[in-house]
Coordinates of C-alpha atoms in Angstrom, one line a residue:
M237 CA 30.2 20.1 -27.7
D238 CA 30.6 22.6 -30.5
L239 CA 27.9 23.5 -33.1
F240 CA 29.3 21.0 -35.7
E241 CA 29.2 18.1 -33.2
E242 CA 25.7 19.1 -32.1
A243 CA 24.4 19.2 -35.7
A244 CA 26.1 15.9 -36.5
R245 CA 24.7 14.0 -33.5
P246 CA 21.9 11.7 -34.6
P247 CA 18.5 12.0 -32.8
Q248 CA 18.0 9.6 -30.0
L249 CA 15.5 6.9 -30.8
G250 CA 12.3 6.3 -28.8
F251 CA 10.7 8.2 -26.0
R252 CA 13.1 9.3 -23.3
L253 CA 12.6 11.1 -20.0
A254 CA 13.2 14.8 -20.6
R255 CA 12.0 16.3 -17.3
L256 CA 10.7 15.0 -13.9
E257 CA 8.8 17.3 -11.5
V258 CA 7.5 16.6 -8.1
Y259 CA 5.5 18.7 -5.7
N260 CA 4.8 17.6 -2.1
W261 CA 6.3 14.1 -2.8
G262 CA 8.2 12.6 0.1
T263 CA 10.5 15.2 1.7
F264 CA 10.5 17.3 -1.5
D265 CA 8.1 19.7 0.2
G266 CA 6.3 22.9 -0.5
E267 CA 7.6 23.8 -4.0
V268 CA 8.1 22.2 -7.4
W269 CA 11.4 20.3 -7.6
T270 CA 12.7 19.6 -11.1
L271 CA 15.2 17.3 -12.8
D272 CA 16.0 18.4 -16.3
L273 CA 17.4 15.3 -18.0
A274 CA 16.9 16.3 -21.7
G275 CA 16.6 12.7 -22.6
A276 CA 20.1 11.8 -21.6
T277 CA 21.1 8.6 -20.0
S278 CA 21.5 9.7 -16.4
L279 CA 23.0 8.5 -13.1
L280 CA 21.4 9.8 -9.9
T281 CA 23.8 10.1 -7.0
G282 CA 23.8 11.6 -3.6
D283 CA 24.3 11.1 0.1
V284 CA 22.1 8.6 2.1
G285 CA 18.8 10.3 2.7
S286 CA 19.2 12.9 0.0
G287 CA 16.1 11.7 -1.9
K288 CA 17.5 9.5 -4.7
S289 CA 15.0 6.6 -4.0
T290 CA 12.2 9.2 -3.6
L291 CA 12.7 10.5 -7.1
V292 CA 13.2 7.0 -8.6
D293 CA 10.0 5.9 -6.9
A294 CA 8.2 8.9 -8.5
I295 CA 9.2 7.6 -11.9
I296 CA 8.1 4.1 -11.0
T297 CA 4.8 5.4 -9.8
L298 CA 4.2 7.2 -13.1
L299 CA 4.7 4.0 -15.2
V300 CA 4.3 0.8 -13.2
P301 CA 0.9 -0.7 -12.2
P302 CA 0.2 0.2 -8.6
R303 CA -0.3 -3.4 -7.5
R304 CA 3.2 -4.3 -8.7
I305 CA 5.2 -1.4 -7.2
T306 CA 7.8 -2.1 -4.5
Y307 CA 9.0 1.2 -3.2
N308 CA 12.6 1.9 -2.2
K309 CA 13.7 -1.2 -4.1
A310 CA 17.2 0.1 -4.5
A311 CA 17.7 -0.1 -0.7
D312 CA 15.9 -3.3 0.1
A313 CA 13.3 -5.1 -2.0
S314 CA 11.6 -6.2 1.1
A315 CA 11.5 -2.9 2.8
K316 CA 8.0 -1.8 3.9
E317 CA 8.7 1.6 5.5
R318 CA 7.7 3.5 2.3
S319 CA 4.3 3.5 0.7
L320 CA 2.2 5.8 -1.4
S321 CA 0.7 7.4 1.8
S322 CA 4.2 8.0 3.2
Y323 CA 5.2 9.8 0.1
V324 CA 2.0 11.9 -0.1
R325 CA 2.2 12.8 3.6
G326 CA 6.0 13.3 3.6
Y327 CA 7.0 11.0 6.5
Y328 CA 10.5 11.8 7.6
A329 CA 10.9 10.3 11.1
H330 CA 9.1 8.2 13.8
H331 CA 8.0 9.6 17.2
S332 CA 7.9 7.3 20.2
T333 CA 4.7 7.5 22.2
A334 CA 4.1 7.1 25.9
E335 CA 2.6 3.7 25.2
G336 CA 5.9 2.5 23.8
T337 CA 4.7 2.5 20.2
S338 CA 5.9 4.8 17.4
R339 CA 4.0 6.9 14.9
P340 CA 5.4 8.6 11.8
E341 CA 6.1 12.4 11.7
A342 CA 4.7 14.0 8.6
L343 CA 5.6 17.2 6.8
R344 CA 2.0 17.6 5.5
D345 CA -1.5 17.0 6.8
K346 CA -4.4 15.5 4.8
R347 CA -5.5 18.9 3.5
E348 CA -2.5 19.1 1.1
Y349 CA -2.1 17.5 -2.3
S350 CA 0.8 16.0 -4.2
V351 CA 1.8 15.9 -7.9
I352 CA 4.4 13.9 -9.8
L353 CA 4.9 14.7 -13.5
G354 CA 7.2 13.4 -16.2
V355 CA 7.7 14.7 -19.8
F356 CA 8.9 12.2 -22.3
T357 CA 10.2 13.2 -25.7
D358 CA 10.9 11.4 -28.9
E359 CA 13.5 13.5 -30.7
N360 CA 13.3 11.5 -33.9
F361 CA 9.7 12.3 -34.5
G362 CA 9.5 15.5 -32.6
R363 CA 6.8 14.3 -30.2
S364 CA 6.2 14.8 -26.4
V365 CA 4.0 13.1 -23.9
T366 CA 3.4 14.1 -20.4
L367 CA 2.3 11.7 -17.7
A368 CA 1.2 13.0 -14.3
Q369 CA -0.6 11.8 -11.2
V370 CA -2.4 13.9 -8.5
F371 CA -2.9 12.6 -5.0
W372 CA -5.2 14.0 -2.3
Y373 CA -7.2 12.9 0.7
K374 CA -11.0 13.1 0.4
S375 CA -11.3 13.5 4.2
E376 CA -9.3 13.5 7.4
S377 CA -10.5 10.0 8.1
A378 CA -9.4 8.6 4.7
A379 CA -6.7 6.0 5.2
T380 CA -5.2 6.2 1.7
P381 CA -5.0 9.0 -0.9
S382 CA -7.2 9.3 -3.9
R383 CA -5.5 9.5 -7.3
L384 CA -6.1 11.1 -10.7
Y385 CA -4.1 9.9 -13.7
V386 CA -3.3 12.5 -16.4
L387 CA -1.9 11.9 -20.0
A388 CA -1.2 14.8 -22.3
E389 CA 0.2 14.7 -25.8
K390 CA 2.2 17.9 -25.2
P391 CA 4.7 19.1 -22.6
L392 CA 3.0 20.2 -19.4
S393 CA 4.4 21.5 -16.1
I394 CA 3.2 21.5 -12.5
A395 CA 3.4 25.3 -12.2
Q396 CA 1.4 25.7 -15.5
R397 CA -1.4 23.2 -14.9
F398 CA -1.4 21.9 -11.3
S399 CA -0.7 24.8 -9.1
R400 CA -4.3 25.8 -8.3
L401 CA -6.3 22.7 -7.6
G402 CA -8.7 24.3 -5.1
G403 CA -11.0 22.1 -3.1
D404 CA -13.1 20.8 -5.9
M405 CA -11.4 18.0 -7.8
R406 CA -14.2 17.6 -10.3
A407 CA -13.9 21.3 -11.3
F408 CA -10.1 20.9 -11.6
R409 CA -10.5 17.8 -13.8
K410 CA -13.0 19.6 -16.0
R411 CA -10.5 22.5 -16.5
L412 CA -7.8 20.0 -17.5
E413 CA -10.1 18.2 -20.0
A414 CA -11.1 21.5 -21.6
D415 CA -8.0 20.9 -23.8
D416 CA -8.5 18.0 -26.1
F417 CA -4.9 16.9 -25.9
I418 CA -5.2 16.2 -22.1
H419 CA -6.9 13.0 -20.9
T420 CA -7.7 12.0 -17.4
Y421 CA -8.4 8.6 -15.8
D422 CA -9.8 7.3 -12.6
D423 CA -7.6 4.1 -12.6
Y424 CA -4.4 2.7 -14.0
P425 CA -5.6 0.1 -16.7
L426 CA -6.8 2.7 -19.3
Y427 CA -4.1 5.2 -18.5
G428 CA -1.5 2.4 -18.8
R429 CA -3.0 1.1 -22.0
D430 CA -2.9 4.6 -23.6
F431 CA 0.6 5.6 -22.7
R432 CA 2.0 2.1 -23.6
K433 CA 0.4 2.5 -27.0
L434 CA 2.0 6.0 -27.5
F435 CA 5.4 4.7 -26.3
G436 CA 5.3 1.5 -28.3
I437 CA 5.4 -0.8 -25.3
R438 CA 3.6 -3.9 -26.4
Q439 CA 3.3 -5.7 -23.1
E440 CA 2.6 -4.5 -19.6
Q441 CA 5.2 -7.0 -18.3
A442 CA 7.9 -4.9 -19.8
L443 CA 7.3 -2.4 -16.9
D444 CA 8.1 -5.1 -14.4
L445 CA 11.6 -5.4 -15.9
F446 CA 11.8 -1.6 -15.9
Q447 CA 11.2 -1.5 -12.2
Q448 CA 13.8 -4.2 -11.6
T449 CA 16.5 -2.3 -13.6
I450 CA 15.9 1.4 -12.8
S451 CA 17.1 1.0 -9.2
L452 CA 20.3 -1.0 -9.8

């Protein structure tokens, strides 16, 4: 595309996914992994087991109410082998025990944390919104991870804002909220209400259709 064609291209309407980042999400382990999409309509391809569904499920997690999420929907809508815990711990295989049962092998223990982050941009109005979620286990005995929802009306990155959580989540949250363009939430309803308002999504049910179509 030459400069004339670039200048002549009309801006894309509405909010579109510009960048997806994951840290310690599924088998994307130990560093920040990034998809730079620049708002373009994108097709994610790769070999079996390369992480396509893992990244799609990160996008779904950012947007869809937790009670409505079906993970790995592209492979099998009834599949139960993936869950939020499996993504946070990084399950990659099952180990057979002497008792004849199996237990999952994990890349991470419960002392680690995970982050997923998406930056959405509206070219037409020059606006950006970041949605992020942080997951951690409060103790070794915790069965499921705790979660913090984050919404920012500016572009953020994991390296910039989520690389040094430390052991005190309250202190980390306070640091985030020191900037008035960053909002944090304990649960989905208020987080979902606020980002839907920014994106112009009038009904929560629209996200059910989104989940159905993204994995086709």
